[in-house]
């Protein structure tokens, strides 16, 4: 059913790469396009829950490879930002059997590279910025900024929060600045250890927080990422910041947090943006996934997880329901994903996740391969 069907995926972020790897393994003829000139190792960390690791197992055991190199926190600890008292201690790998897979924290670049390694390299076209496309009902023709063109049977938009594909289908609308930024820094693991760091913790006060965790199995790197109110007027997706600016935003925080920030050499800051949920994720032969259709504040650490879940469910829909009636197949995909993605988007934006004791099973215990698909 899938043999010979040409699928073009725009965007080689975590969602697009997951879709490419999963669709290739189901026999689709996949090409992945990205505007970037090549892979670059973004200096940031990422958490992936058991809900995602269950999917990565379908990429030739990528879950096992990641488990070997990542940090495996037993608990998520929520602390009061000023006095350090514990607000909640939520089992992560301490309840691994119950969730059905591990919870990992890892360097985002290492994760991205490992996922890219699951795709046939000649199927990735770097330096291809999609500027326009035309769906003639039988194929979709693609136009890139570098002057090249291509033709595919199905176009998957995995081109992120400022998606060109979304803009063309649903109209131009700026992403909404939430009024919050994220400071990010990576410090030596030894510095965190000397301060008595938790393996994975989120420190909270009324209007801001800082999340801290190790990025590797040897605990050599420790990651700091915040959420804090601030003005943002630049059009840039990130800007350099300073240790002083970072420290000023957390001046009333516990000495351990002050110590982490003191150890930061390079600090960046990012605007946190979102969008209202879309009422449709497809049009004709074009379908959206990940941040292109449901971007969110990152406060559940599940944005990329939702992109990978989308990729897995879309792959199931295309391979199990077929491509003869794409409206029905894409509606089944949207129907299977909308409620969960919107729930995660809303909790993330509210920034309430795991602040108090709660059972995260509905999120981490989920397995998209158990879903019953209905067309
Ligand atoms: P993106 O990662 O944005 O990828 C889009 C790709 O499309 C890019 O490679 C881009 O170059 C390409 N592209 C864009 N336009 C074009 C075009 N016209 N032509 C060709 N290519 C194009 N999520 C988690 O699951 N866990 C976490 O711990 C976590 N932490 C986060 C921390 C912070 C501070 C932030 C900001 C986000 C975090 N997230 C986390 C969310 C996560 O980063 C995003 O949800 C995720 O990256 C979305 O993946 P995506 O593939 O949909 O889009």
GROMACS .gro file of C-alpha atoms and ligand atoms in nm:
model
  428
    1UNK     CA    1   0.000   0.000   0.000
    2UNK     CA    2   0.285   0.240   0.092
    3UNK     CA    3   0.534   0.125  -0.177
    4UNK     CA    4   0.625   0.406  -0.414
    5UNK     CA    5   0.419   0.673  -0.235
    6UNK     CA    6   0.642   0.980  -0.228
    7UNK     CA    7   0.624   1.169   0.101
    8UNK     CA    8   0.803   1.503   0.133
    9UNK     CA    9   0.865   1.623   0.488
   10UNK     CA   10   0.954   1.989   0.541
   11UNK     CA   11   1.157   2.038   0.858
   12UNK     CA   12   1.428   1.810   0.998
   13UNK     CA   13   1.363   1.896   1.363
   14UNK     CA   14   1.278   1.618   1.607
   15UNK     CA   15   0.923   1.578   1.470
   16UNK     CA   16   1.024   1.568   1.103
   17UNK     CA   17   1.313   1.328   1.162
   18UNK     CA   18   1.089   1.093   1.362
   19UNK     CA   19   0.829   1.098   1.083
   20UNK     CA   20   1.097   1.030   0.818
   21UNK     CA   21   1.242   0.734   1.009
   22UNK     CA   22   0.905   0.578   1.088
   23UNK     CA   23   0.759   0.627   0.738
   24UNK     CA   24   1.074   0.488   0.571
   25UNK     CA   25   1.039   0.172   0.778
   26UNK     CA   26   0.683   0.132   0.648
   27UNK     CA   27   0.803   0.146   0.287
   28UNK     CA   28   0.723   0.507   0.198
   29UNK     CA   29   0.957   0.689  -0.040
   30UNK     CA   30   1.055   0.971   0.197
   31UNK     CA   31   1.251   1.292   0.134
   32UNK     CA   32   1.327   1.532   0.419
   33UNK     CA   33   1.400   1.900   0.346
   34UNK     CA   34   1.541   2.159   0.585
   35UNK     CA   35   1.638   2.521   0.540
   36UNK     CA   36   1.951   2.481   0.756
   37UNK     CA   37   2.278   2.425   0.566
   38UNK     CA   38   2.342   2.112   0.776
   39UNK     CA   39   2.307   1.961   1.120
   40UNK     CA   40   2.407   2.194   1.401
   41UNK     CA   41   2.443   2.098   1.768
   42UNK     CA   42   2.208   2.331   1.959
   43UNK     CA   43   2.348   2.392   2.310
   44UNK     CA   44   2.050   2.279   2.510
   45UNK     CA   45   1.906   1.985   2.699
   46UNK     CA   46   1.585   1.794   2.651
   47UNK     CA   47   1.376   1.551   2.852
   48UNK     CA   48   1.199   1.263   2.677
   49UNK     CA   49   0.939   1.066   2.868
   50UNK     CA   50   0.846   0.696   2.843
   51UNK     CA   51   0.564   0.788   2.601
   52UNK     CA   52   0.833   0.889   2.346
   53UNK     CA   53   1.086   0.615   2.422
   54UNK     CA   54   0.819   0.358   2.332
   55UNK     CA   55   0.804   0.515   1.986
   56UNK     CA   56   1.182   0.541   1.942
   57UNK     CA   57   1.200   0.164   1.995
   58UNK     CA   58   1.048   0.141   1.645
   59UNK     CA   59   1.359   0.310   1.498
   60UNK     CA   60   1.578  -0.002   1.518
   61UNK     CA   61   1.610   0.010   1.895
   62UNK     CA   62   1.702   0.379   1.922
   63UNK     CA   63   1.550   0.374   2.273
   64UNK     CA   64   1.826   0.137   2.389
   65UNK     CA   65   2.103   0.345   2.228
   66UNK     CA   66   1.974   0.662   2.394
   67UNK     CA   67   1.940   0.490   2.729
   68UNK     CA   68   2.312   0.406   2.719
   69UNK     CA   69   2.423   0.768   2.679
   70UNK     CA   70   2.155   0.968   2.864
   71UNK     CA   71   2.087   1.043   3.229
   72UNK     CA   72   1.807   0.834   3.385
   73UNK     CA   73   1.656   1.030   3.676
   74UNK     CA   74   1.464   0.823   3.931
   75UNK     CA   75   1.252   1.120   4.039
   76UNK     CA   76   1.136   1.463   3.934
   77UNK     CA   77   1.173   1.688   4.240
   78UNK     CA   78   0.977   2.012   4.268
   79UNK     CA   79   1.129   2.255   4.521
   80UNK     CA   80   1.033   2.588   4.666
   81UNK     CA   81   1.268   2.831   4.490
   82UNK     CA   82   1.360   3.035   4.795
   83UNK     CA   83   1.395   2.786   5.082
   84UNK     CA   84   1.448   2.464   4.882
   85UNK     CA   85   1.175   2.268   5.061
   86UNK     CA   86   1.031   1.977   4.861
   87UNK     CA   87   0.687   2.048   4.710
   88UNK     CA   88   0.658   1.717   4.522
   89UNK     CA   89   0.871   1.411   4.445
   90UNK     CA   90   0.732   1.230   4.141
   91UNK     CA   91   0.865   0.886   4.038
   92UNK     CA   92   1.023   0.876   3.692
   93UNK     CA   93   1.253   0.576   3.644
   94UNK     CA   94   1.160   0.468   3.996
   95UNK     CA   95   0.836   0.352   3.828
   96UNK     CA   96   0.981   0.263   3.490
   97UNK     CA   97   0.807  -0.076   3.473
   98UNK     CA   98   0.469   0.087   3.530
   99UNK     CA   99   0.525   0.350   3.257
  100UNK     CA  100   0.662   0.086   3.020
  101UNK     CA  101   0.988   0.261   2.922
  102UNK     CA  102   1.259   0.484   3.069
  103UNK     CA  103   1.256   0.863   3.118
  104UNK     CA  104   1.573   1.024   2.981
  105UNK     CA  105   1.744   1.361   2.999
  106UNK     CA  106   2.004   1.428   2.729
  107UNK     CA  107   2.193   1.687   2.526
  108UNK     CA  108   1.956   1.794   2.250
  109UNK     CA  109   2.232   1.775   1.990
  110UNK     CA  110   2.317   1.416   2.084
  111UNK     CA  111   1.950   1.320   2.063
  112UNK     CA  112   1.901   1.493   1.727
  113UNK     CA  113   2.215   1.332   1.580
  114UNK     CA  114   2.111   0.986   1.703
  115UNK     CA  115   1.769   1.032   1.542
  116UNK     CA  116   1.920   1.157   1.215
  117UNK     CA  117   2.139   0.845   1.210
  118UNK     CA  118   1.817   0.640   1.176
  119UNK     CA  119   1.748   0.788   0.831
  120UNK     CA  120   1.913   0.702   0.504
  121UNK     CA  121   2.149   1.004   0.465
  122UNK     CA  122   2.077   1.055   0.094
  123UNK     CA  123   1.710   1.120   0.181
  124UNK     CA  124   1.789   1.447   0.365
  125UNK     CA  125   1.820   1.767   0.160
  126UNK     CA  126   1.981   2.041   0.369
  127UNK     CA  127   1.980   2.401   0.242
  128UNK     CA  128   1.624   2.361   0.111
  129UNK     CA  129   1.397   2.637   0.242
  130UNK     CA  130   1.042   2.579   0.123
  131UNK     CA  131   0.898   2.905  -0.010
  132UNK     CA  132   0.586   2.780  -0.188
  133UNK     CA  133   0.390   2.469  -0.281
  134UNK     CA  134   0.091   2.381  -0.502
  135UNK     CA  135  -0.146   2.092  -0.439
  136UNK     CA  136  -0.311   2.001  -0.771
  137UNK     CA  137  -0.517   1.719  -0.619
  138UNK     CA  138  -0.284   1.446  -0.749
  139UNK     CA  139   0.060   1.566  -0.641
  140UNK     CA  140   0.215   1.853  -0.447
  141UNK     CA  141   0.485   2.056  -0.622
  142UNK     CA  142   0.744   2.218  -0.398
  143UNK     CA  143   0.948   2.533  -0.460
  144UNK     CA  144   1.262   2.609  -0.263
  145UNK     CA  145   1.448   2.934  -0.207
  146UNK     CA  146   1.760   2.788  -0.373
  147UNK     CA  147   1.565   2.762  -0.700
  148UNK     CA  148   1.512   2.387  -0.697
  149UNK     CA  149   1.173   2.217  -0.722
  150UNK     CA  150   1.033   1.875  -0.639
  151UNK     CA  151   0.709   1.685  -0.662
  152UNK     CA  152   0.563   1.454  -0.396
  153UNK     CA  153   0.236   1.267  -0.340
  154UNK     CA  154   0.197   1.385   0.021
  155UNK     CA  155   0.352   1.684   0.199
  156UNK     CA  156   0.412   1.665   0.575
  157UNK     CA  157   0.471   2.000   0.744
  158UNK     CA  158   0.715   1.964   1.034
  159UNK     CA  159   0.850   2.316   0.989
  160UNK     CA  160   0.797   2.444   1.342
  161UNK     CA  161   0.615   2.734   1.504
  162UNK     CA  162   0.666   2.972   1.210
  163UNK     CA  163   0.554   2.710   0.959
  164UNK     CA  164   0.542   2.830   0.598
  165UNK     CA  165   0.300   2.548   0.519
  166UNK     CA  166   0.060   2.651   0.796
  167UNK     CA  167   0.082   3.011   0.679
  168UNK     CA  168  -0.007   2.916   0.321
  169UNK     CA  169  -0.304   2.698   0.423
  170UNK     CA  170  -0.447   2.895   0.716
  171UNK     CA  171  -0.316   3.249   0.648
  172UNK     CA  172  -0.037   3.457   0.796
  173UNK     CA  173  -0.066   3.504   1.171
  174UNK     CA  174   0.225   3.593   1.401
  175UNK     CA  175   0.295   3.347   1.684
  176UNK     CA  176   0.185   3.487   2.023
  177UNK     CA  177   0.459   3.600   2.261
  178UNK     CA  178   0.359   3.465   2.603
  179UNK     CA  179   0.537   3.738   2.801
  180UNK     CA  180   0.791   3.479   2.919
  181UNK     CA  181   1.148   3.402   2.822
  182UNK     CA  182   1.376   3.107   2.895
  183UNK     CA  183   1.737   3.156   3.004
  184UNK     CA  184   1.952   2.858   2.911
  185UNK     CA  185   2.303   2.755   3.018
  186UNK     CA  186   2.509   2.437   3.048
  187UNK     CA  187   2.750   2.413   3.343
  188UNK     CA  188   3.006   2.144   3.434
  189UNK     CA  189   2.847   1.847   3.609
  190UNK     CA  190   3.121   1.863   3.873
  191UNK     CA  191   3.011   2.214   3.973
  192UNK     CA  192   2.651   2.097   4.016
  193UNK     CA  193   2.763   1.791   4.211
  194UNK     CA  194   2.975   2.002   4.447
  195UNK     CA  195   2.662   2.200   4.530
  196UNK     CA  196   2.462   1.881   4.604
  197UNK     CA  197   2.236   1.901   4.297
  198UNK     CA  198   1.929   1.683   4.252
  199UNK     CA  199   1.952   1.468   3.939
  200UNK     CA  200   1.639   1.639   3.802
  201UNK     CA  201   1.464   1.929   3.979
  202UNK     CA  202   1.238   2.224   3.913
  203UNK     CA  203   1.260   2.518   4.155
  204UNK     CA  204   0.947   2.733   4.169
  205UNK     CA  205   0.834   3.071   4.296
  206UNK     CA  206   0.510   3.253   4.214
  207UNK     CA  207   0.594   3.386   3.868
  208UNK     CA  208   0.908   3.199   3.758
  209UNK     CA  209   1.102   2.874   3.778
  210UNK     CA  210   1.432   2.707   3.691
  211UNK     CA  211   1.465   2.347   3.573
  212UNK     CA  212   1.800   2.171   3.631
  213UNK     CA  213   1.921   1.828   3.516
  214UNK     CA  214   2.222   1.627   3.394
  215UNK     CA  215   2.264   1.571   3.020
  216UNK     CA  216   2.456   1.245   3.004
  217UNK     CA  217   2.515   0.911   3.171
  218UNK     CA  218   2.848   1.025   3.320
  219UNK     CA  219   2.685   1.343   3.458
  220UNK     CA  220   2.954   1.559   3.298
  221UNK     CA  221   2.715   1.835   3.189
  222UNK     CA  222   2.432   1.997   3.386
  223UNK     CA  223   2.160   2.203   3.222
  224UNK     CA  224   1.974   2.510   3.348
  225UNK     CA  225   1.657   2.632   3.174
  226UNK     CA  226   1.410   2.883   3.312
  227UNK     CA  227   1.067   3.032   3.260
  228UNK     CA  228   1.039   3.397   3.366
  229UNK     CA  229   0.839   3.705   3.274
  230UNK     CA  230   1.029   3.958   3.063
  231UNK     CA  231   0.986   4.193   2.770
  232UNK     CA  232   1.084   4.071   2.423
  233UNK     CA  233   1.088   4.308   2.130
  234UNK     CA  234   1.346   4.142   1.902
  235UNK     CA  235   1.244   3.930   1.603
  236UNK     CA  236   1.534   3.694   1.676
  237UNK     CA  237   1.456   3.340   1.794
  238UNK     CA  238   1.728   3.369   2.062
  239UNK     CA  239   1.977   3.627   2.192
  240UNK     CA  240   2.296   3.611   2.393
  241UNK     CA  241   2.245   3.696   2.762
  242UNK     CA  242   2.482   3.727   3.058
  243UNK     CA  243   2.536   3.554   3.389
  244UNK     CA  244   2.454   3.886   3.560
  245UNK     CA  245   2.118   3.921   3.384
  246UNK     CA  246   2.035   3.556   3.456
  247UNK     CA  247   2.133   3.595   3.824
  248UNK     CA  248   1.931   3.917   3.867
  249UNK     CA  249   1.614   3.733   3.757
  250UNK     CA  250   1.671   3.471   4.032
  251UNK     CA  251   1.817   3.701   4.300
  252UNK     CA  252   1.584   3.572   4.572
  253UNK     CA  253   1.643   3.204   4.489
  254UNK     CA  254   1.813   2.946   4.714
  255UNK     CA  255   2.198   2.954   4.738
  256UNK     CA  256   2.220   2.627   4.543
  257UNK     CA  257   2.053   2.791   4.244
  258UNK     CA  258   2.279   3.096   4.281
  259UNK     CA  259   2.575   2.858   4.275
  260UNK     CA  260   2.454   2.695   3.953
  261UNK     CA  261   2.422   3.034   3.781
  262UNK     CA  262   2.767   3.141   3.906
  263UNK     CA  263   2.912   2.841   3.718
  264UNK     CA  264   2.753   2.946   3.384
  265UNK     CA  265   2.998   3.066   3.118
  266UNK     CA  266   2.766   3.107   2.819
  267UNK     CA  267   2.406   3.216   2.870
  268UNK     CA  268   2.136   3.257   2.606
  269UNK     CA  269   1.773   3.369   2.627
  270UNK     CA  270   1.476   3.261   2.417
  271UNK     CA  271   1.125   3.408   2.379
  272UNK     CA  272   0.851   3.158   2.465
  273UNK     CA  273   0.574   3.167   2.205
  274UNK     CA  274   0.252   2.980   2.145
  275UNK     CA  275  -0.055   2.978   1.919
  276UNK     CA  276  -0.426   2.908   1.959
  277UNK     CA  277  -0.519   2.545   1.878
  278UNK     CA  278  -0.605   2.483   1.511
  279UNK     CA  279  -0.942   2.329   1.420
  280UNK     CA  280  -0.786   2.130   1.134
  281UNK     CA  281  -0.438   1.987   1.077
  282UNK     CA  282  -0.463   1.903   0.705
  283UNK     CA  283  -0.582   2.026   0.371
  284UNK     CA  284  -0.588   1.817   0.055
  285UNK     CA  285  -0.259   1.624   0.030
  286UNK     CA  286  -0.086   1.833   0.299
  287UNK     CA  287  -0.076   1.747   0.671
  288UNK     CA  288   0.082   1.920   0.972
  289UNK     CA  289   0.258   1.787   1.282
  290UNK     CA  290   0.443   1.913   1.591
  291UNK     CA  291   0.501   2.283   1.652
  292UNK     CA  292   0.362   2.369   1.309
  293UNK     CA  293   0.013   2.287   1.442
  294UNK     CA  294   0.034   2.297   1.825
  295UNK     CA  295   0.330   2.496   1.963
  296UNK     CA  296   0.335   2.551   2.338
  297UNK     CA  297   0.535   2.690   2.628
  298UNK     CA  298   0.786   2.417   2.720
  299UNK     CA  299   0.679   2.371   3.082
  300UNK     CA  300   0.570   2.006   3.062
  301UNK     CA  301   0.884   1.908   2.867
  302UNK     CA  302   0.648   1.747   2.616
  303UNK     CA  303   0.652   1.973   2.306
  304UNK     CA  304   0.890   1.759   2.103
  305UNK     CA  305   0.730   1.451   2.258
  306UNK     CA  306   0.398   1.555   2.103
  307UNK     CA  307   0.571   1.607   1.767
  308UNK     CA  308   0.713   1.252   1.783
  309UNK     CA  309   0.374   1.110   1.893
  310UNK     CA  310   0.214   1.292   1.596
  311UNK     CA  311   0.475   1.137   1.365
  312UNK     CA  312   0.402   0.787   1.497
  313UNK     CA  313   0.023   0.822   1.472
  314UNK     CA  314   0.046   0.977   1.124
  315UNK     CA  315   0.267   0.685   1.015
  316UNK     CA  316   0.014   0.439   1.154
  317UNK     CA  317  -0.275   0.615   0.979
  318UNK     CA  318  -0.098   0.628   0.641
  319UNK     CA  319   0.019   0.266   0.656
  320UNK     CA  320  -0.289   0.109   0.821
  321UNK     CA  321  -0.572   0.316   0.670
  322UNK     CA  322  -0.402   0.380   0.336
  323UNK     CA  323  -0.365   0.671   0.098
  324UNK     CA  324  -0.662   0.615  -0.133
  325UNK     CA  325  -0.887   0.846   0.072
  326UNK     CA  326  -0.646   1.096   0.225
  327UNK     CA  327  -0.925   1.308   0.377
  328UNK     CA  328  -1.040   1.007   0.580
  329UNK     CA  329  -0.683   0.909   0.674
  330UNK     CA  330  -0.586   1.262   0.782
  331UNK     CA  331  -0.915   1.307   0.971
  332UNK     CA  332  -0.839   0.984   1.160
  333UNK     CA  333  -0.494   1.123   1.245
  334UNK     CA  334  -0.638   1.455   1.364
  335UNK     CA  335  -0.912   1.276   1.558
  336UNK     CA  336  -0.657   1.052   1.731
  337UNK     CA  337  -0.424   1.337   1.825
  338UNK     CA  338  -0.625   1.653   1.883
  339UNK     CA  339  -0.750   1.594   2.237
  340UNK     CA  340  -0.416   1.478   2.382
  341UNK     CA  341  -0.205   1.743   2.206
  342UNK     CA  342  -0.445   2.020   2.309
  343UNK     CA  343  -0.451   1.897   2.672
  344UNK     CA  344  -0.069   1.896   2.686
  345UNK     CA  345  -0.057   2.237   2.518
  346UNK     CA  346  -0.298   2.381   2.774
  347UNK     CA  347  -0.121   2.234   3.083
  348UNK     CA  348   0.218   2.342   2.945
  349UNK     CA  349   0.098   2.696   2.890
  350UNK     CA  350  -0.054   2.708   3.241
  351UNK     CA  351   0.279   2.583   3.390
  352UNK     CA  352   0.122   2.367   3.661
  353UNK     CA  353   0.271   2.026   3.571
  354UNK     CA  354   0.417   1.832   3.869
  355UNK     CA  355   0.435   2.140   4.093
  356UNK     CA  356   0.228   1.950   4.349
  357UNK     CA  357   0.212   1.571   4.396
  358UNK     CA  358   0.018   1.413   4.106
  359UNK     CA  359   0.026   1.093   3.903
  360UNK     CA  360   0.171   1.161   3.553
  361UNK     CA  361   0.067   0.817   3.425
  362UNK     CA  362  -0.188   0.950   3.172
  363UNK     CA  363   0.103   1.124   2.997
  364UNK     CA  364   0.403   0.893   3.049
  365UNK     CA  365   0.211   0.562   3.046
  366UNK     CA  366   0.050   0.633   2.709
  367UNK     CA  367   0.142   0.413   2.412
  368UNK     CA  368   0.036   0.538   2.069
  369UNK     CA  369   0.061   0.182   1.934
  370UNK     CA  370  -0.235   0.083   2.158
  371UNK     CA  371  -0.460   0.345   1.995
  372UNK     CA  372  -0.757   0.215   1.801
  373UNK     CA  373  -0.767   0.408   1.474
  374UNK     CA  374  -1.103   0.490   1.320
  375UNK     CA  375  -1.146   0.635   0.975
  376LIG     P1  376   1.122   2.232   1.521
  376LIG     O1  377   1.207   2.164   1.621
  376LIG     O2  378   1.102   2.378   1.537
  376LIG     O3  379   1.183   2.201   1.378
  376LIG     C1  380   1.139   2.271   1.263
  376LIG     C2  381   1.243   2.251   1.154
  376LIG     O4  382   1.189   2.303   1.033
  376LIG     C3  383   1.374   2.323   1.178
  376LIG     O5  384   1.481   2.234   1.159
  376LIG     C4  385   1.374   2.436   1.074
  376LIG     O6  386   1.505   2.466   1.028
  376LIG     C5  387   1.288   2.376   0.965
  376LIG     N1  388   1.217   2.475   0.882
  376LIG     C6  389   1.141   2.578   0.922
  376LIG     N2  390   1.089   2.644   0.817
  376LIG     C7  391   1.134   2.580   0.706
  376LIG     C8  392   1.112   2.600   0.565
  376LIG     N3  393   1.035   2.699   0.517
  376LIG     N4  394   1.174   2.515   0.480
  376LIG     C9  395   1.253   2.414   0.526
  376LIG     N5  396   1.276   2.391   0.657
  376LIG    C10  397   1.216   2.473   0.746
  376LIG     N6  398   1.011   1.940   2.427
  376LIG    C11  399   1.023   1.818   2.488
  376LIG     O7  400   0.962   1.720   2.443
  376LIG     N7  401   1.103   1.804   2.599
  376LIG    C12  402   1.174   1.909   2.652
  376LIG     O8  403   1.246   1.891   2.751
  376LIG    C13  404   1.162   2.037   2.590
  376LIG     N8  405   1.230   2.145   2.638
  376LIG    C14  406   1.216   2.267   2.576
  376LIG    C15  407   1.284   2.380   2.630
  376LIG    C16  408   1.272   2.504   2.569
  376LIG    C17  409   1.339   2.625   2.631
  376LIG    C18  410   1.195   2.518   2.450
  376LIG    C19  411   1.180   2.652   2.382
  376LIG    C20  412   1.127   2.408   2.397
  376LIG    C21  413   1.137   2.281   2.460
  376LIG     N9  414   1.068   2.170   2.412
  376LIG    C22  415   1.078   2.048   2.473
  376LIG    C23  416   0.976   2.184   2.294
  376LIG    C24  417   1.043   2.142   2.167
  376LIG     O9  418   1.165   2.208   2.150
  376LIG    C25  419   0.954   2.169   2.045
  376LIG    O10  420   0.821   2.138   2.073
  376LIG    C26  421   1.004   2.081   1.930
  376LIG    O11  422   1.135   2.118   1.896
  376LIG    C27  423   0.913   2.091   1.809
  376LIG    O12  424   0.963   2.005   1.709
  376LIG     P2  425   0.922   2.023   1.557
  376LIG    O13  426   0.997   1.917   1.485
  376LIG    O14  427   0.775   2.030   1.544
  376LIG    O15  428   0.975   2.168   1.515
   0.00000   0.00000   0.00000
